[in-house]
Amino acid sequence: MSYSGSNDRYWTHLANIRLLRLSDNEEIDLRRFEPPLDWIGLFGNNNPVQIEVGCGKGRFLVESAQQNANVNYIGIENSWKYVLRTQQRLKKHGLTNACLVYADAAYFAQNYVPDHSIQAYHIYFPDPWPKDRHQKRRLFNNPIWIDQAVRTLDSREGHLFVATDFTDYFVQIKHRLDDTSQLIYLPELSQDTNYIQTSFEIKYRTQGRQIYRAVYRIKNEI
């Protein structure tokens, strides 16, 4: 596997990839599992699975799990501090339809997520890495991530939701996704205002920043 933005922190994620399951408070070393993961075995049901990439302090994940008990959620986060904070929020609300993964998102998708098994990906306010020399680290500059998102989205109804306040990053993201032949841009859904906001979005809207959103659906070739 090659990754243009690799660094010590990135390889630390690969060496310590962990999953926290809320139904039994178990911390699982994913390196001991033969991939891909079995969602029914993990959650104990066959409900659809949605993934939030970069769940941060957990506001979106917690509210989504509360409002949609018939959906299983996975929050991927590369900060162990935030993984533990979100775990406490999920426990406080007694939510067991969510798991947390400490990992690099592209690596987790490539190695642990089964084909066509994800109902939706939520990527809200990914790190824009604004300095020119760091932009290779942007999530959507990693071709592995886009390829794996397409591979793992449900071929009948898979959706990808993106939001950012960073203008040039949004232009780049939309360009890359528009050029992905397996995805269809949904302009009306992209303009929808009835959705759960992350902590970042609430903060940025309070500051008067422009928020850019885009929603894509996998092409149904069945």
XYZ file of C-alpha atoms in Angstrom:
222
model
C 0.000 0.000 0.000
C 1.332 3.416 -0.888
C 0.250 6.676 0.686
C 1.751 9.990 -0.317
C 0.993 11.653 3.001
C 2.517 9.025 5.276
C 4.155 10.194 8.495
C 4.890 8.860 11.962
C 1.363 9.520 13.197
C -0.096 7.729 10.183
C 1.966 4.605 10.756
C 1.109 4.713 14.451
C -2.545 4.350 13.435
C -1.712 1.228 11.437
C 0.191 -0.247 14.341
C -2.573 0.446 16.861
C -5.803 0.096 14.873
C -8.580 -0.478 17.408
C -12.341 -0.768 17.515
C -14.511 0.077 20.532
C -17.831 -1.774 20.618
C -20.448 -0.099 22.806
C -22.813 -3.066 23.127
C -20.369 -4.865 25.433
C -17.744 -2.145 26.083
C -15.126 -4.263 24.353
C -11.932 -2.823 22.901
C -10.848 -4.914 19.921
C -7.419 -5.041 18.300
C -8.425 -5.250 14.642
C -5.049 -6.658 13.633
C -6.209 -9.941 15.172
C -9.257 -10.104 12.887
C -9.209 -11.661 9.464
C -10.704 -8.983 7.209
C -13.214 -7.992 6.090
C -15.325 -7.362 9.177
C -18.696 -9.054 9.605
C -21.239 -6.330 10.400
C -23.855 -8.797 11.656
C -21.301 -10.334 13.994
C -20.147 -6.914 15.147
C -23.558 -5.330 15.781
C -25.715 -8.417 16.325
C -28.186 -7.455 13.579
C -28.390 -6.841 9.841
C -29.329 -3.154 10.004
C -27.690 -0.866 7.435
C -24.282 0.566 8.315
C -23.195 4.188 7.965
C -19.689 5.526 8.586
C -18.613 8.971 9.752
C -15.018 9.767 8.857
C -13.537 12.045 11.513
C -16.217 11.892 14.190
C -14.370 14.347 16.453
C -16.184 14.937 19.739
C -19.119 12.860 18.537
C -22.033 15.271 18.185
C -23.161 14.027 14.768
C -22.557 10.381 15.642
C -24.454 10.533 18.933
C -27.454 12.402 17.558
C -27.616 10.173 14.491
C -27.543 7.022 16.611
C -30.246 8.472 18.849
C -32.545 9.401 15.984
C -31.999 6.246 13.924
C -32.080 3.199 16.162
C -32.445 0.938 13.112
C -29.115 2.076 11.652
C -25.652 0.993 12.806
C -22.963 3.679 12.911
C -19.182 3.551 12.838
C -17.178 6.621 13.765
C -13.595 6.699 12.506
C -11.253 9.064 14.310
C -7.459 9.498 14.305
C -7.337 11.170 17.732
C -7.480 8.683 20.589
C -8.533 11.492 22.930
C -11.620 12.162 20.823
C -12.349 8.457 20.463
C -12.551 8.184 24.246
C -14.612 11.369 24.548
C -17.135 10.126 21.993
C -17.232 6.749 23.703
C -18.271 8.453 26.941
C -21.019 10.406 25.155
C -22.386 7.238 23.572
C -22.307 5.455 26.932
C -24.047 8.375 28.640
C -26.980 8.031 26.247
C -27.014 4.230 26.382
C -26.384 3.898 22.649
C -25.258 0.499 21.415
C -25.861 0.954 17.684
C -22.482 2.636 17.244
C -18.843 1.561 17.224
C -15.697 3.656 17.216
C -12.569 2.950 15.213
C -9.142 4.463 15.872
C -7.553 4.266 12.445
C -6.722 5.943 9.186
C -9.968 6.050 7.186
C -8.511 4.923 3.859
C -6.642 2.043 5.480
C -9.718 0.911 7.423
C -11.946 1.028 4.344
C -9.427 -0.801 2.195
C -8.700 -3.574 4.669
C -11.800 -4.076 6.809
C -14.954 -2.888 5.020
C -16.768 -5.482 2.850
C -17.836 -4.727 -0.707
C -21.084 -2.770 -1.160
C -21.871 -2.885 2.564
C -22.100 0.815 3.527
C -25.334 2.767 3.230
C -23.629 6.145 3.619
C -20.327 7.860 4.300
C -20.349 11.180 6.171
C -17.215 13.317 5.803
C -17.721 16.643 7.528
C -14.993 19.274 7.801
C -12.009 17.070 6.990
C -8.649 18.632 7.777
C -7.966 21.075 4.880
C -4.190 21.076 5.416
C -4.047 24.686 4.127
C -0.273 24.935 3.634
C 0.781 23.992 0.108
C 3.406 21.528 1.271
C 0.832 19.672 3.387
C -2.023 19.416 0.892
C -0.901 15.946 -0.184
C -2.230 14.818 3.212
C -5.805 15.817 2.414
C -8.172 12.871 2.579
C -9.547 13.481 -0.905
C -6.024 13.677 -2.334
C -5.626 10.021 -1.415
C -6.852 7.973 -4.414
C -7.114 4.928 -2.178
C -9.848 6.640 -0.177
C -12.052 7.502 -3.153
C -11.609 4.051 -4.705
C -12.477 2.327 -1.439
C -15.483 4.546 -0.773
C -16.874 3.598 -4.179
C -16.118 -0.093 -3.673
C -17.765 -0.273 -0.279
C -20.897 1.832 -0.880
C -24.159 -0.075 -1.256
C -24.649 -0.536 -4.998
C -28.389 0.190 -4.674
C -28.556 3.181 -2.343
C -25.071 4.180 -1.219
C -24.625 7.901 -0.505
C -21.610 10.074 0.264
C -22.090 13.323 2.204
C -19.360 15.979 2.351
C -19.156 19.386 4.023
C -16.379 21.926 4.532
C -15.912 25.637 5.120
C -12.702 25.714 3.091
C -13.467 27.023 -0.403
C -10.532 25.683 -2.393
C -10.765 22.279 -0.724
C -14.459 22.066 -1.596
C -13.684 22.892 -5.229
C -11.049 20.167 -5.233
C -13.326 17.618 -3.556
C -16.189 18.287 -5.934
C -13.897 18.106 -8.939
C -12.563 14.724 -7.856
C -15.995 13.304 -7.067
C -17.526 14.701 -10.262
C -14.751 12.913 -12.158
C -15.559 9.620 -10.427
C -17.739 7.821 -12.962
C -19.456 5.623 -10.373
C -20.909 8.611 -8.484
C -23.817 10.928 -9.290
C -24.045 14.431 -7.811
C -27.393 15.224 -6.148
C -27.851 19.024 -6.256
C -31.211 19.175 -4.456
C -30.057 17.007 -1.564
C -26.833 19.014 -1.420
C -28.921 22.140 -0.726
C -31.061 20.482 1.951
C -30.961 22.271 5.317
C -32.677 19.586 7.394
C -29.767 17.592 8.773
C -27.773 17.038 11.948
C -24.960 19.564 12.266
C -21.529 18.748 13.622
C -19.921 20.827 16.348
C -17.685 22.417 13.708
C -20.641 23.447 11.561
C -22.453 25.048 14.495
C -19.286 26.933 15.415
C -18.557 28.069 11.873
C -22.128 29.175 11.162
C -22.061 31.217 14.375
C -18.910 32.889 13.043
C -20.666 33.637 9.755
C -18.553 31.335 7.628
C -19.826 29.914 4.344
C -20.541 26.179 4.518
C -20.206 24.089 1.379
C -22.034 20.768 1.114
C -22.220 18.087 -1.549
C -24.102 14.805 -1.687
C -23.398 11.984 -4.122
C -25.099 8.665 -4.795
C -23.543 5.536 -6.198
C -24.726 4.745 -9.714
C -27.256 1.942 -9.689
C -26.140 -0.472 -12.361
C -28.395 -3.331 -11.285
